[in-house]
Coordinates of C-alpha atoms and ligand atoms in Angstrom, one line a residue:
M202 CA -61.8 -57.4 -39.5
K203 CA -60.7 -59.6 -36.1
S204 CA -60.7 -62.4 -36.4
Y205 CA -63.3 -64.9 -34.8
K206 CA -61.8 -66.7 -31.6
P207 CA -63.7 -69.8 -30.7
P208 CA -62.6 -73.1 -32.5
I209 CA -65.6 -74.5 -34.5
Q210 CA -66.5 -77.2 -35.3
S211 CA -67.7 -78.0 -38.8
K212 CA -71.0 -79.8 -39.1
L213 CA -69.7 -80.1 -43.0
P214 CA -65.7 -80.7 -42.2
H215 CA -65.1 -83.5 -45.5
V216 CA -67.4 -80.1 -47.3
K217 CA -64.3 -77.6 -50.2
T218 CA -65.6 -75.5 -52.4
T219 CA -67.7 -77.6 -55.1
I220 CA -65.3 -78.3 -58.1
F221 CA -67.9 -75.9 -60.2
T222 CA -66.3 -73.1 -59.0
T223 CA -63.2 -74.1 -58.4
V224 CA -63.1 -75.6 -62.5
G225 CA -65.5 -72.6 -63.9
R226 CA -62.7 -70.4 -62.7
L227 CA -60.0 -71.5 -63.5
A228 CA -61.5 -71.6 -66.5
L229 CA -61.7 -68.0 -66.5
A230 CA -58.1 -66.7 -65.4
H231 CA -57.2 -69.2 -68.6
N232 CA -59.5 -68.1 -71.0
A233 CA -61.4 -71.5 -71.6
L234 CA -64.3 -72.8 -73.7
N235 CA -66.3 -74.0 -70.8
L236 CA -68.2 -77.2 -70.8
S237 CA -67.5 -77.8 -67.5
Q238 CA -69.9 -76.3 -65.1
G239 CA -73.5 -77.5 -66.6
F240 CA -75.3 -74.5 -67.9
P241 CA -76.6 -73.4 -71.3
N242 CA -74.4 -70.0 -73.4
F243 CA -77.4 -69.4 -75.1
D244 CA -80.7 -67.5 -73.8
P245 CA -83.8 -68.5 -72.9
D246 CA -87.4 -67.9 -75.6
P247 CA -87.6 -63.9 -75.4
N248 CA -91.2 -64.7 -74.8
L249 CA -90.0 -65.7 -71.4
L250 CA -88.2 -63.1 -70.3
K251 CA -91.1 -60.7 -71.4
L252 CA -93.3 -62.8 -69.2
V253 CA -91.5 -62.5 -66.5
S254 CA -91.4 -58.6 -67.3
K255 CA -94.9 -59.0 -68.5
A256 CA -95.5 -60.4 -64.5
M257 CA -93.1 -56.4 -63.3
Q258 CA -95.4 -54.4 -64.8
N259 CA -98.7 -56.3 -63.5
G260 CA -97.1 -55.9 -59.4
H261 CA -96.7 -59.0 -59.2
N262 CA -93.7 -57.9 -56.4
Q263 CA -94.6 -59.3 -53.6
Y264 CA -94.5 -63.0 -51.6
A265 CA -96.2 -65.5 -53.4
P266 CA -98.1 -67.6 -51.5
M267 CA -95.9 -70.2 -50.0
P268 CA -96.3 -73.4 -51.0
G269 CA -96.0 -71.7 -54.8
L270 CA -98.5 -70.1 -56.9
P271 CA -101.7 -72.0 -56.9
Q272 CA -102.4 -72.0 -61.2
L273 CA -98.5 -72.6 -61.0
R274 CA -98.9 -75.6 -59.1
E275 CA -102.2 -76.4 -61.7
V276 CA -100.5 -77.0 -64.6
I277 CA -97.5 -78.9 -63.4
A278 CA -100.1 -81.2 -62.3
H279 CA -102.1 -80.8 -65.9
K280 CA -98.1 -81.9 -67.2
I281 CA -97.6 -84.8 -64.4
K282 CA -101.3 -86.2 -65.3
N283 CA -101.0 -85.9 -69.4
L284 CA -97.4 -87.0 -69.7
H285 CA -96.9 -89.5 -66.7
Q286 CA -100.3 -90.8 -66.0
A287 CA -100.1 -89.4 -61.9
E288 CA -102.9 -87.6 -59.9
Y289 CA -101.2 -84.6 -57.5
D290 CA -103.8 -82.1 -56.0
P291 CA -102.0 -78.5 -57.3
E292 CA -103.6 -77.6 -53.4
E293 CA -102.1 -80.2 -51.8
E294 CA -99.5 -82.3 -53.3
I295 CA -97.1 -80.0 -55.6
T296 CA -94.2 -77.2 -53.8
I297 CA -92.1 -74.2 -55.8
T298 CA -88.7 -74.6 -54.4
V299 CA -85.8 -72.7 -55.0
G300 CA -84.8 -74.9 -57.6
A301 CA -84.4 -78.1 -57.8
T302 CA -81.3 -78.7 -54.7
Q303 CA -84.2 -76.5 -52.2
A304 CA -86.6 -79.5 -52.9
I305 CA -83.7 -82.2 -52.2
F306 CA -82.3 -80.2 -49.6
S307 CA -85.7 -79.2 -47.5
A308 CA -86.9 -82.6 -48.2
I309 CA -84.4 -84.7 -46.3
T310 CA -84.7 -82.0 -44.0
A311 CA -87.8 -82.7 -43.5
F312 CA -87.4 -86.4 -42.1
V313 CA -83.4 -87.8 -41.5
R314 CA -82.1 -87.6 -38.7
P315 CA -79.1 -88.0 -36.6
G316 CA -78.5 -91.6 -37.6
D317 CA -81.0 -91.7 -40.3
E318 CA -78.6 -93.5 -43.2
V319 CA -79.4 -92.7 -47.3
I320 CA -78.7 -94.4 -50.2
V321 CA -76.9 -92.2 -52.7
I322 CA -76.2 -93.8 -55.2
K323 CA -72.3 -93.1 -56.8
P324 CA -71.5 -91.8 -58.7
A325 CA -73.7 -89.1 -58.3
Y326 CA -74.4 -85.2 -58.1
D327 CA -72.9 -83.4 -55.1
C328 CA -76.4 -81.9 -53.3
Y329 CA -77.1 -84.2 -51.7
E330 CA -74.6 -85.8 -50.2
P331 CA -74.3 -82.5 -47.6
A332 CA -77.5 -82.3 -46.8
I333 CA -77.9 -85.6 -45.4
E334 CA -75.2 -85.0 -43.5
V335 CA -76.2 -81.3 -42.0
N336 CA -78.5 -83.1 -41.0
G337 CA -76.9 -85.8 -38.7
G338 CA -77.8 -88.7 -41.4
I339 CA -75.7 -91.1 -43.4
P340 CA -75.1 -91.9 -46.9
V341 CA -74.9 -95.2 -48.5
F342 CA -72.8 -95.5 -51.2
V343 CA -74.3 -98.2 -54.2
Q344 CA -71.7 -97.0 -56.7
L345 CA -72.1 -98.5 -60.4
S346 CA -70.2 -100.1 -62.4
S347 CA -67.8 -97.1 -65.1
M348 CA -68.8 -99.7 -67.7
D349 CA -72.5 -99.6 -68.2
F350 CA -73.9 -97.3 -65.5
K351 CA -76.0 -100.4 -65.0
V352 CA -77.6 -100.2 -61.0
D353 CA -76.7 -103.6 -59.4
W354 CA -80.1 -103.1 -57.3
E355 CA -79.3 -106.4 -55.5
A356 CA -76.5 -104.2 -54.5
L357 CA -79.0 -101.4 -53.2
R358 CA -81.3 -103.8 -51.5
R359 CA -78.0 -105.8 -49.7
A360 CA -77.5 -102.3 -48.7
I361 CA -81.4 -101.8 -47.5
N362 CA -81.9 -102.4 -43.5
T363 CA -83.2 -100.9 -40.0
K364 CA -81.5 -97.1 -40.2
T365 CA -82.5 -96.6 -44.1
K366 CA -84.6 -93.8 -44.4
M367 CA -84.6 -93.0 -47.7
V368 CA -83.0 -93.8 -51.1
I369 CA -82.6 -90.9 -53.6
I370 CA -81.9 -92.1 -57.4
N371 CA -81.1 -89.6 -60.6
T372 CA -82.8 -90.2 -63.6
P373 CA -81.5 -88.5 -66.8
H374 CA -78.3 -89.4 -64.9
N375 CA -75.7 -86.7 -63.7
P376 CA -73.3 -87.2 -64.4
S377 CA -73.0 -90.5 -66.6
G378 CA -75.9 -89.4 -69.1
H379 CA -77.9 -92.8 -68.1
I380 CA -81.4 -93.3 -67.9
L381 CA -83.2 -95.8 -65.8
T382 CA -85.2 -97.7 -67.5
K383 CA -89.3 -99.5 -67.0
T384 CA -87.2 -102.4 -65.7
D385 CA -85.2 -100.4 -63.6
M386 CA -88.1 -98.4 -61.5
L387 CA -89.8 -102.1 -61.4
K388 CA -87.5 -103.2 -60.2
L389 CA -86.2 -100.9 -57.2
Q390 CA -90.7 -100.9 -56.8
E391 CA -89.7 -104.1 -55.9
I392 CA -87.1 -103.6 -53.2
L393 CA -89.2 -100.4 -51.0
R394 CA -92.6 -102.3 -51.1
D395 CA -92.4 -103.4 -47.6
T396 CA -90.4 -100.7 -46.3
S397 CA -91.4 -96.8 -45.1
I398 CA -88.7 -96.2 -47.0
I399 CA -88.9 -92.4 -48.7
L400 CA -87.7 -91.9 -52.2
I401 CA -86.2 -88.2 -53.7
S402 CA -86.7 -89.6 -57.4
D403 CA -83.6 -86.5 -58.5
E404 CA -85.9 -85.7 -62.7
V405 CA -84.0 -83.0 -63.8
Y406 CA -83.3 -83.8 -66.6
E407 CA -87.2 -85.0 -67.6
H408 CA -86.8 -83.2 -71.2
I409 CA -83.0 -85.0 -71.7
V410 CA -84.1 -87.8 -73.7
F411 CA -82.8 -89.2 -76.6
D412 CA -83.3 -91.3 -79.7
G413 CA -87.0 -92.3 -78.7
K414 CA -86.7 -93.7 -75.5
A415 CA -88.8 -92.1 -72.2
H416 CA -87.9 -91.0 -69.5
E417 CA -89.5 -93.2 -66.8
S418 CA -90.6 -91.2 -63.9
A419 CA -91.1 -92.0 -60.2
S420 CA -93.9 -91.1 -60.8
R421 CA -95.7 -93.5 -63.2
F422 CA -95.5 -96.5 -60.8
E423 CA -97.8 -96.3 -57.6
D424 CA -96.1 -97.4 -55.3
L425 CA -92.6 -95.8 -55.3
A426 CA -95.0 -92.8 -56.4
S427 CA -96.5 -93.5 -52.9
R428 CA -93.7 -92.4 -51.1
C429 CA -92.6 -90.0 -53.2
F430 CA -89.9 -86.8 -54.1
V431 CA -90.1 -85.9 -57.9
C432 CA -88.0 -83.2 -57.7
A433 CA -87.5 -81.6 -61.0
S434 CA -86.0 -77.8 -62.7
F435 CA -87.0 -74.8 -64.6
G436 CA -83.0 -73.2 -65.2
K437 CA -82.7 -77.5 -66.9
T438 CA -85.9 -77.2 -68.9
F439 CA -86.4 -73.3 -69.7
H440 CA -82.9 -72.3 -70.5
V441 CA -83.0 -70.2 -66.9
T442 CA -80.4 -72.5 -64.2
G443 CA -80.0 -68.1 -63.0
W444 CA -83.2 -67.7 -61.8
K445 CA -83.2 -71.8 -59.3
M446 CA -86.7 -72.3 -59.4
G447 CA -87.8 -76.0 -60.0
Y448 CA -90.4 -77.9 -57.7
C449 CA -91.3 -81.3 -56.1
A450 CA -94.5 -83.4 -56.3
A451 CA -95.1 -86.0 -53.3
P452 CA -98.3 -87.4 -51.8
A453 CA -100.0 -85.1 -49.7
A454 CA -98.9 -86.7 -46.0
L455 CA -95.0 -85.8 -47.3
M456 CA -95.9 -82.9 -48.3
H457 CA -97.2 -81.3 -45.4
E458 CA -93.9 -82.4 -44.4
F459 CA -91.3 -80.8 -46.7
R460 CA -93.8 -77.3 -46.7
K461 CA -93.6 -77.0 -42.7
T462 CA -89.0 -76.8 -43.7
H463 CA -90.2 -75.5 -46.3
Q464 CA -92.0 -72.1 -45.5
F465 CA -89.3 -71.7 -43.0
N466 CA -86.1 -71.9 -45.4
V467 CA -87.5 -69.8 -47.9
F468 CA -91.1 -69.6 -47.0
S469 CA -92.1 -68.2 -50.8
V470 CA -90.0 -68.2 -54.3
D471 CA -89.7 -66.0 -56.9
H472 CA -93.2 -64.2 -57.1
P473 CA -93.7 -62.3 -60.8
V474 CA -91.3 -65.7 -63.0
Q475 CA -93.8 -67.7 -60.9
W476 CA -96.6 -66.3 -62.7
A477 CA -94.4 -66.1 -66.2
M478 CA -93.6 -70.3 -66.0
A479 CA -97.5 -70.4 -65.1
E480 CA -98.4 -69.0 -68.3
Y481 CA -94.4 -70.2 -70.1
L482 CA -96.2 -73.9 -69.1
E483 CA -99.2 -73.9 -71.3
N484 CA -97.7 -74.4 -74.1
E485 CA -96.1 -77.8 -74.7
A486 CA -94.7 -77.3 -76.8
H487 CA -92.0 -75.4 -74.5
Y488 CA -90.9 -78.6 -72.6
M489 CA -92.3 -81.5 -75.9
E490 CA -89.3 -79.7 -78.5
L491 CA -86.1 -80.2 -76.0
N492 CA -85.3 -83.6 -76.6
T493 CA -84.3 -82.6 -80.2
F494 CA -83.4 -79.5 -79.7
Y495 CA -80.7 -81.2 -77.4
Q496 CA -80.8 -84.6 -79.3
K497 CA -79.1 -82.2 -82.5
K498 CA -76.8 -80.8 -80.1
R499 CA -76.2 -84.0 -78.5
D500 CA -74.6 -85.1 -82.2
L501 CA -73.3 -82.7 -83.1
F502 CA -70.6 -82.6 -80.4
L503 CA -70.0 -86.9 -81.2
D504 CA -69.9 -86.5 -85.1
G505 CA -67.0 -84.0 -83.9
L506 CA -65.4 -86.4 -82.3
Q507 CA -65.5 -89.9 -84.6
K508 CA -62.2 -89.4 -85.8
S509 CA -60.5 -87.8 -82.0
R510 CA -58.6 -90.3 -80.1
F511 CA -62.0 -90.3 -77.2
K512 CA -64.0 -93.1 -76.8
F513 CA -67.7 -92.7 -76.2
T514 CA -71.1 -94.2 -75.4
P515 CA -73.8 -91.6 -76.6
S516 CA -75.5 -90.5 -73.7
E517 CA -79.1 -91.7 -72.7
G518 CA -80.3 -88.2 -71.7
T519 CA -78.5 -84.8 -70.1
Y520 CA -77.0 -82.6 -71.4
F521 CA -73.4 -84.5 -70.4
Q522 CA -71.3 -86.3 -72.7
L523 CA -68.3 -88.9 -71.4
L524 CA -65.5 -88.7 -73.0
D525 CA -63.1 -91.7 -72.3
Y526 CA -59.1 -90.7 -72.1
S527 CA -57.9 -93.9 -71.1
N528 CA -56.1 -95.0 -74.8
I529 CA -54.4 -91.2 -74.2
S530 CA -53.1 -90.9 -71.1
D531 CA -52.7 -92.1 -67.7
E532 CA -53.3 -88.8 -66.2
S533 CA -55.4 -88.8 -63.7
D534 CA -58.9 -86.8 -64.9
V535 CA -58.6 -83.8 -62.7
V536 CA -54.3 -83.4 -63.7
L537 CA -56.2 -84.2 -67.1
A538 CA -58.9 -82.0 -67.2
K539 CA -57.1 -78.5 -65.1
R540 CA -54.2 -79.3 -67.8
L541 CA -56.4 -78.9 -70.5
T542 CA -57.8 -76.0 -69.0
I543 CA -54.7 -74.0 -69.1
E544 CA -53.5 -75.8 -71.9
N545 CA -55.6 -76.2 -74.5
K546 CA -57.6 -74.0 -72.9
L547 CA -61.3 -76.3 -73.2
A548 CA -62.7 -77.0 -69.4
S549 CA -64.2 -80.5 -68.4
I550 CA -65.9 -82.0 -65.6
P551 CA -63.5 -84.6 -63.9
M552 CA -65.8 -88.2 -63.2
S553 CA -63.4 -89.0 -59.4
V554 CA -65.4 -86.1 -58.2
F555 CA -68.3 -88.1 -58.1
N556 CA -67.3 -91.2 -57.4
V557 CA -66.7 -92.6 -53.9
D558 CA -63.2 -92.1 -52.6
Q559 CA -62.8 -90.2 -55.5
R560 CA -62.5 -93.3 -58.2
D561 CA -61.2 -92.7 -61.2
D562 CA -62.9 -94.2 -64.5
K563 CA -60.6 -91.8 -66.9
L564 CA -64.0 -90.5 -67.5
L565 CA -64.4 -86.9 -68.9
R566 CA -68.3 -85.2 -68.4
F567 CA -69.0 -82.1 -71.3
C568 CA -71.7 -80.5 -70.9
F569 CA -72.9 -80.0 -74.1
A570 CA -75.7 -77.4 -73.8
K571 CA -73.5 -75.1 -76.1
T572 CA -74.2 -72.8 -79.0
E573 CA -73.2 -74.8 -82.4
D574 CA -70.2 -72.9 -82.7
T575 CA -69.6 -73.7 -79.0
L576 CA -69.5 -77.2 -79.9
E577 CA -67.7 -76.9 -82.8
K578 CA -64.5 -75.0 -81.1
A579 CA -64.1 -77.7 -78.4
T580 CA -64.2 -80.6 -81.1
A581 CA -61.5 -79.2 -82.8
I582 CA -59.6 -78.1 -79.9
L583 CA -60.4 -82.1 -78.6
N584 CA -59.3 -83.5 -82.1
T585 CA -55.8 -82.3 -81.5
I586 CA -56.0 -84.5 -77.6
Ligands
PMP780 N1 -79.5 -82.5 -59.6 C1 -79.0 -82.7 -60.5 C2 -78.6 -84.0 -61.2 C3 -78.2 -81.5 -61.2 O1 -77.3 -82.0 -62.0 C4 -78.6 -80.2 -61.1 C5 -77.1 -79.4 -61.4 N2 -78.0 -77.8 -61.6 C6 -79.4 -80.1 -60.0 C7 -79.7 -81.4 -59.1 C8 -79.9 -79.1 -59.6 O2 -80.4 -78.1 -59.9 P1 -80.9 -76.6 -59.4 O3 -80.1 -76.4 -60.5 O4 -82.8 -77.1 -59.9 O5 -81.3 -76.7 -58.4
LIG781 N1 -75.7 -78.4 -61.6 C1 -75.1 -78.1 -62.6 C2 -74.1 -79.4 -62.5 O1 -72.9 -81.2 -62.3 C3 -74.3 -77.2 -62.0 C4 -75.2 -77.0 -60.5 C5 -74.1 -75.8 -59.5 O2 -72.5 -75.6 -60.0 N2 -74.5 -76.6 -58.2 O3 -73.0 -79.3 -63.5

């Protein structure tokens, strides 16, 4: 292939291949146990697979309606009402997306103009900043302390000015495993009340919350909900990250603008999977039992580490656990994560990649959405370090 000659002015000059790809490749090359990227290493419910197959056999193989299958939007509206007492009109206020990633990208693209500021709480999942920047927006960071990962709401209040278009929150939080409490959400509601700021609430781990704690969805708080895109992921909830399907819910006026972007971005989303999800979601046990399912895995992982030299605070939600290695090594987290992958055959994600200026807090992130056998092997390795 002849090379492209004119100079390229990248719209995302700082973006590199994501850490998930880099570490994933390293894990593969060195035959390491992979607790890095967040995905389950077990199969989804066979009944869900059967439902997709049934939808295909039944001929649902052409384009789905642009905002998503009506039956699926209806069960989602019902689920949100049951869990959070919030009313969303399935016709106007819920859209099915290509994972939460596309929901977040389309919401940002629909509203952020060049020069607009978007507040991002760091450490943050990696898809927010490029989506802001490619639209000419400016990410403004509020960094959490690695001591407790509590949001300093006064710092967030100070970050707001007349250019602030949006705030993005994520609860349960990737990578810290921290959750926002009712008090946090009320504080945020009070801060945003007299502004026209739009909120994105990334709630992809909504059904993975431990120790009897509650997931405080933004949809529970009337004034937050009135300005918010609540984003969710079936990939996370039903162990099918590869299907890339999710949804977002927002008041009609916001969703109307969202759909203008959505219809020219993807138009519509995988049709047979939507039929399957609509039927599968009817049984609420399919998502209400997830907390217990993942808490067992978290506990197995942490019980296995009681005698290790790592320090940790149990994750409150998500399927990630941070381990503090400051007692063990002075190496940077990136160097240690690579060394553990190559020498000890165990891959994790260095926390610094999620922080402002790659601040290194000597923390590694491990995904415990794995079989018991994998978790036992992983703890055996960690105990030797
Ligand atoms: N937000 C967070 C916090 C995540 O961890 C992920 C990872 N999957 C996503 C969004 C993206 O979700 P999806 O795979 O449904 O696009
Ligand atoms: N959400 C997953 C994680 O944090 C990764 C998804 C991706 O690779 N982009 O590990």
